[in-house]
Short mmCIF file of C-alpha atoms in Angstrom, two decimals:
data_model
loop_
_atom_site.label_atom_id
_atom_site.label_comp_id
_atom_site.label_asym_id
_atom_site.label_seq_id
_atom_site.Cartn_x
_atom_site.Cartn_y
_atom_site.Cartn_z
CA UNK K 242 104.46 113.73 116.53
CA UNK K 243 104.38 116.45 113.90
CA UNK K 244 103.14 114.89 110.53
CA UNK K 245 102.34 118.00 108.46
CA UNK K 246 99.01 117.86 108.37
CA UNK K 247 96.73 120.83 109.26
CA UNK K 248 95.49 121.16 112.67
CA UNK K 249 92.45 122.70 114.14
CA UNK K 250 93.80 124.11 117.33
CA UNK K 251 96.84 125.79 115.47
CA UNK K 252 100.76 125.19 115.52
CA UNK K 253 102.00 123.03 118.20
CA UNK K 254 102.94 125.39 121.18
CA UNK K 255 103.81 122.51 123.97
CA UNK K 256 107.05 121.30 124.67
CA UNK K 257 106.64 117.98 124.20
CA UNK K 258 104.77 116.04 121.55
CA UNK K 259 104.35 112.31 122.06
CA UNK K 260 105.52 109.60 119.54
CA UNK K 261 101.81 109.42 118.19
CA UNK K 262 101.02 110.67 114.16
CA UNK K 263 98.70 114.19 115.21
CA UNK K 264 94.94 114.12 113.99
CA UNK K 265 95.45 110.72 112.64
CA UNK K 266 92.27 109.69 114.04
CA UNK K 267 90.33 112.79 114.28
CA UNK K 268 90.88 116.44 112.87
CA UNK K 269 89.44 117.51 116.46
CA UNK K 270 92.47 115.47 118.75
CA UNK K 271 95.51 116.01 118.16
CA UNK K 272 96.82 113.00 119.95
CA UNK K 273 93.58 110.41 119.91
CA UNK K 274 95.00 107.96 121.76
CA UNK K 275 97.30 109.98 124.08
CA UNK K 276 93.63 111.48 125.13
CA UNK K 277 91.19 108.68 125.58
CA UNK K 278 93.08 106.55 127.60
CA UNK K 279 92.89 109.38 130.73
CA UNK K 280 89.34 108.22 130.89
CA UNK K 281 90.59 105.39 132.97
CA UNK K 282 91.70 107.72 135.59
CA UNK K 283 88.89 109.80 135.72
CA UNK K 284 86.32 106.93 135.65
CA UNK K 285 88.66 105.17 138.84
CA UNK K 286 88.68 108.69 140.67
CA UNK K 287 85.03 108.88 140.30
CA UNK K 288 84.79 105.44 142.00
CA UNK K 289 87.12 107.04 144.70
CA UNK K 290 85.63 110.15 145.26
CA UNK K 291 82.28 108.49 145.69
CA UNK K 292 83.68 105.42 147.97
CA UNK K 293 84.97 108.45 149.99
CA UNK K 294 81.73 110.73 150.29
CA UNK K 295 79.23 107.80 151.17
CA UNK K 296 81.50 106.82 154.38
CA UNK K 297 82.40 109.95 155.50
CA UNK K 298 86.04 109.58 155.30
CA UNK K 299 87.88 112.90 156.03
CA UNK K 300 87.80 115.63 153.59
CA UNK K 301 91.37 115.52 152.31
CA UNK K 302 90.49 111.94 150.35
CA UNK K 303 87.82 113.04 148.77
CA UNK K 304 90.09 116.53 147.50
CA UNK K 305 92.70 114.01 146.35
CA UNK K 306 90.19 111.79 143.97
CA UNK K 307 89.15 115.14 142.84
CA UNK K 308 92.71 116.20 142.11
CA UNK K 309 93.15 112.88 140.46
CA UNK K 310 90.60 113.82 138.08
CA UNK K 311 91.62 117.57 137.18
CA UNK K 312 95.01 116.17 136.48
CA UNK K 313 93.29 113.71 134.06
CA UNK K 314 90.84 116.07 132.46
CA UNK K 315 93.85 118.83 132.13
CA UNK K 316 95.90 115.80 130.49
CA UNK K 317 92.90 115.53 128.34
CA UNK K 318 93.25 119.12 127.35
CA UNK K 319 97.15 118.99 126.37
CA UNK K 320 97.33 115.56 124.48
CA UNK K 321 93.89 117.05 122.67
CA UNK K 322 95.33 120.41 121.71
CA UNK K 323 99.32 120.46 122.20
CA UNK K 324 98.90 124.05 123.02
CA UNK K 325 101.04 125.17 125.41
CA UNK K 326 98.50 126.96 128.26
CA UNK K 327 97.26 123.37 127.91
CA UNK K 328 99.91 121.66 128.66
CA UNK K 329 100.29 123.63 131.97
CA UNK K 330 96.66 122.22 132.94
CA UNK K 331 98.11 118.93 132.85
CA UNK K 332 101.63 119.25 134.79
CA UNK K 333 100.32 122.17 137.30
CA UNK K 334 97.83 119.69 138.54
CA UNK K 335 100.56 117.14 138.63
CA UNK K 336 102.71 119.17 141.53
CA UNK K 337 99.70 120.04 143.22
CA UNK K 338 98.66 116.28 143.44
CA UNK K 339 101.98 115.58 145.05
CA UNK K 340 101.52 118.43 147.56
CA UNK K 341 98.46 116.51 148.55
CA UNK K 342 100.25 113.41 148.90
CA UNK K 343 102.88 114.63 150.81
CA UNK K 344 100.13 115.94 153.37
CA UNK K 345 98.34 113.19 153.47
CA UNK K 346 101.51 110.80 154.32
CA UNK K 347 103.06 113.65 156.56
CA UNK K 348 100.62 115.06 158.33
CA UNK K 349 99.28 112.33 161.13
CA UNK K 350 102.55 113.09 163.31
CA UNK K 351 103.35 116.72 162.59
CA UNK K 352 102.63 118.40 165.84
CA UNK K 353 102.01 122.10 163.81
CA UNK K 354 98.60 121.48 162.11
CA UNK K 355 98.05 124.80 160.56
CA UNK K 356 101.41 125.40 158.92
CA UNK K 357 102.05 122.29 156.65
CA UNK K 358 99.18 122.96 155.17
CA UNK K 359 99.61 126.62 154.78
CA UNK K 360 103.24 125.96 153.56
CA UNK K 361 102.23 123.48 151.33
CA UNK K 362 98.93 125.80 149.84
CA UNK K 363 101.53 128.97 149.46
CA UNK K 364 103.77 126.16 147.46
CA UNK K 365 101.39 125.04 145.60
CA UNK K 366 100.12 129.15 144.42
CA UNK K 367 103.09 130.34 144.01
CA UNK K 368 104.85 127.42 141.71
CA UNK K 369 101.15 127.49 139.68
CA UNK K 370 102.51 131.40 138.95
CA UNK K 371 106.28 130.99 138.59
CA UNK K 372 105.43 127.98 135.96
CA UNK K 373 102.95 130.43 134.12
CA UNK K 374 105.93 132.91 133.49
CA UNK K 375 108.77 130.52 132.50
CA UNK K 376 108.95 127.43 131.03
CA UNK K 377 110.44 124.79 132.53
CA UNK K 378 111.49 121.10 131.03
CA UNK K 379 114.01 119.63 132.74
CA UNK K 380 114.14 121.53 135.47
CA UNK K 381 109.91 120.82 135.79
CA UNK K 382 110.61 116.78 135.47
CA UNK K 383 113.57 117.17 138.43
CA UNK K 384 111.13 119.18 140.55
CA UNK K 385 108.62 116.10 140.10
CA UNK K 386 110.91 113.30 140.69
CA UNK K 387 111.79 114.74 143.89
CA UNK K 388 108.41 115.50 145.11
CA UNK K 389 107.91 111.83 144.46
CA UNK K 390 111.28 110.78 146.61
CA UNK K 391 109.93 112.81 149.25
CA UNK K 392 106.90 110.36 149.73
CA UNK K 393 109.09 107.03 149.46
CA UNK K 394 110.01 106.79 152.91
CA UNK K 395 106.70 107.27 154.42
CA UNK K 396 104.88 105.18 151.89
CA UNK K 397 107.19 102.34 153.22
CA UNK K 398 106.90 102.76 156.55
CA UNK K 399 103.33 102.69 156.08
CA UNK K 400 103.76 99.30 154.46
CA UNK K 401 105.83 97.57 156.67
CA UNK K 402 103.56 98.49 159.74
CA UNK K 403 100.73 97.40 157.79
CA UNK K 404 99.84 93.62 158.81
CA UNK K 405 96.81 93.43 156.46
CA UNK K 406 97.91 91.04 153.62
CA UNK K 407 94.92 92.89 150.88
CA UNK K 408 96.26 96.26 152.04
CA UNK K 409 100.15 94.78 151.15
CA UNK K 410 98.84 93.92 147.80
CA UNK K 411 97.44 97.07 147.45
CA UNK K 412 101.27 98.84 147.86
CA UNK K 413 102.55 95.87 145.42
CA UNK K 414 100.13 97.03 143.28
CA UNK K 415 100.60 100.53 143.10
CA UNK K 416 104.45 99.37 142.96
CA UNK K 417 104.07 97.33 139.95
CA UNK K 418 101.52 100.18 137.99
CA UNK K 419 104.53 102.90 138.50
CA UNK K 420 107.03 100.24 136.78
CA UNK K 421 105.33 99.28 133.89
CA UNK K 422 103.88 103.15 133.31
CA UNK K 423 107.50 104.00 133.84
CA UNK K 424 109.00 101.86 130.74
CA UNK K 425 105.23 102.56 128.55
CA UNK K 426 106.56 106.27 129.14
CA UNK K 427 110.30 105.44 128.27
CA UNK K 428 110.02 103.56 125.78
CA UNK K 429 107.64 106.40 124.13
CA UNK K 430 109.91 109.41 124.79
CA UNK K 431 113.24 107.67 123.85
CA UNK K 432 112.67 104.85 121.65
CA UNK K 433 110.01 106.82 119.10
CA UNK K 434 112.46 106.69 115.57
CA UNK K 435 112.43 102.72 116.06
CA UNK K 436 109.19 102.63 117.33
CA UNK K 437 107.58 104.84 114.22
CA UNK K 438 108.83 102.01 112.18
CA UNK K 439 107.06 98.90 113.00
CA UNK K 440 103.58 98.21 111.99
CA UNK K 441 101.91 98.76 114.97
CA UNK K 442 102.59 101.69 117.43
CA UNK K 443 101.98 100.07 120.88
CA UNK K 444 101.49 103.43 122.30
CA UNK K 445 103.64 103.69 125.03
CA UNK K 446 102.27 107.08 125.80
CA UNK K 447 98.41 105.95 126.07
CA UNK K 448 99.55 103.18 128.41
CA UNK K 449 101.48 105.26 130.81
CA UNK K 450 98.39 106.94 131.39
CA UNK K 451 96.08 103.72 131.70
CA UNK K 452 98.59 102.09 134.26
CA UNK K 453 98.83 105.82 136.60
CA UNK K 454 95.14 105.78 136.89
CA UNK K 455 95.33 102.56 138.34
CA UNK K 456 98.68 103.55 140.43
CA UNK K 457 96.25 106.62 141.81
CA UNK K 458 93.64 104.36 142.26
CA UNK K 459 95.98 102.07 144.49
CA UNK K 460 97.76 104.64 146.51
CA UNK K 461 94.59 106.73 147.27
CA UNK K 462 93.33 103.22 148.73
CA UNK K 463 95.85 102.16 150.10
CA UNK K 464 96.56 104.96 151.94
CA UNK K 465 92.66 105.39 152.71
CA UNK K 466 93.24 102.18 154.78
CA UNK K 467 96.38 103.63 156.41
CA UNK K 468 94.27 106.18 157.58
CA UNK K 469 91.20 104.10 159.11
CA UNK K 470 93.43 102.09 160.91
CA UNK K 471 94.77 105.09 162.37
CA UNK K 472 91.48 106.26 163.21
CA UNK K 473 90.85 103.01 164.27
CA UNK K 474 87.75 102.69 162.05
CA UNK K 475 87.66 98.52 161.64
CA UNK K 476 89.21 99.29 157.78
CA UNK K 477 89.06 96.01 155.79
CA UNK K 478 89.65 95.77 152.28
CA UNK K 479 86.75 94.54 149.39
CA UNK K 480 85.67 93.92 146.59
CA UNK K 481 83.30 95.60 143.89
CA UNK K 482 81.69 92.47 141.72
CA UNK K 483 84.94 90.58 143.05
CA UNK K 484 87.32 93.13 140.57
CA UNK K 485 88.02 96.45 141.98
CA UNK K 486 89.49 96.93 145.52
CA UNK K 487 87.58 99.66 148.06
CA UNK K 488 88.52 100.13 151.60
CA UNK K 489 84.84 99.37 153.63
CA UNK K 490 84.98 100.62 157.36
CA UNK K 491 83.34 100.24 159.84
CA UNK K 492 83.23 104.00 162.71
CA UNK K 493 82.46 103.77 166.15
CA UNK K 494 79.13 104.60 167.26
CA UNK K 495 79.23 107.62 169.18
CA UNK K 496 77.24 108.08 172.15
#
């Protein structure tokens, strides 16, 4: 939120600003809080990624924590800034994390393996290059949303052939994450006039982020589990110190 006060990194060359005061906190951030709270996200794809890498699961999980965290780190890079190259750094990494998704979901029972991956690698290039040239808004946020549709109807399938009550509450989870990120982001991008007025801004922005780390964090385990049990690796899900959920498995010895 433009405030008139002189910023390090230049005009503001993004899209979007957020309904935060710029370089309130520091003349280095542009949007303090809008930046810190990604840390969340990178910190739980960390705990991924490494979960992922000491039990061998297959490749692709341990690219998705990783994408996880470039999205994060790029979103560190726009809120920080509000350049515009920036800004792409975040919502590139945003399709391509989707792409992965989509794979991930799709992929057990498509009888072609070389060319949704292909397809979905050429996708992924050449919408990195078409949203270099032009600028999209609207037409970026419809593009998103139905990315997103597109893994609803495997997600649930997955969950209602799931008998695993901790796994369930894993989906319910990730459900109730996307909801409450959902209004934090709302309420930021529509309500900012009223919300600039109280005495206390709850930023709406900041939380969408905290809660999608979390949502990642539950749909990469979730779906980790999904995969073990179709690998029939004995997948069960625990606990780290009794907080934070991890899918532990358990491979067949091979002879």
């Amino acid at each position: 939120m433009a405030d008139g006060i002189s910023s390090f990194w230049g005009p503001v060359t993004s899209s979007h600003e957020w309904c935060e005061k710029n370089y309130a906190v520091s003349s280095y951030v542009a949007e303090f809080y809008n930046t810190i709270s990604n840390i969340p996200c990178i910190v739980l794809a960390l705990v991924g990624l490494l979960s992922s890498l000491i039990q061998r699961f297959e490749k692709r999980f341990s690219v998705l924590h990783l994408s996880n965290m470039a999205l994060a780190i790029g979103s560190v890079m726009y809120h920080a800034t509000l350049q515009h190259v920036q800004q792409q750094s975040d919502e590139t990494p945003m399709v391509w994390e989707m792409l992965l998704y989509i794979y991930i979901l799709y992929s057990p029972d498509w009888h072609y393996r070389s060319t949704m991956p292909t397809f979905l690698f050429l996708y992924g290039i050449s919408f990195a290059v078409l949203h270099s040239i032009i600028r999209f808004d609207i037409g970026f946020k419809l593009h998103y949303v139905m990315l997103c549709v597109l893994c609803i109807p495997r997600v649930y399938k997955y969950y209602i052939y799931t008998q695993d009550i901790r796994a369930k509450r894993l989906a319910k989870f990730y459900v109730a994450t996307l909801l409450l990120g959902s209004l934090c982001w709302l309420g930021d991008r529509f309500c900012c006039n009223q919300i600039s007025s109280w005495p206390v801004n709850p930023q709406g922005h900041a939380m969408w982020h905290v809660f999608m780390g979390f949502n990642s964090y539950f749909a990469n385990t979730f779906l980790m589990f999904c995969r073990a049990q179709q690998r029939e690796w004995s997948p069960e899900v625990v606990h780290f110190m009794g907080i934070l959920p991890y899918v532990r498995i358990k491979k067949p010895k091979t002879h």
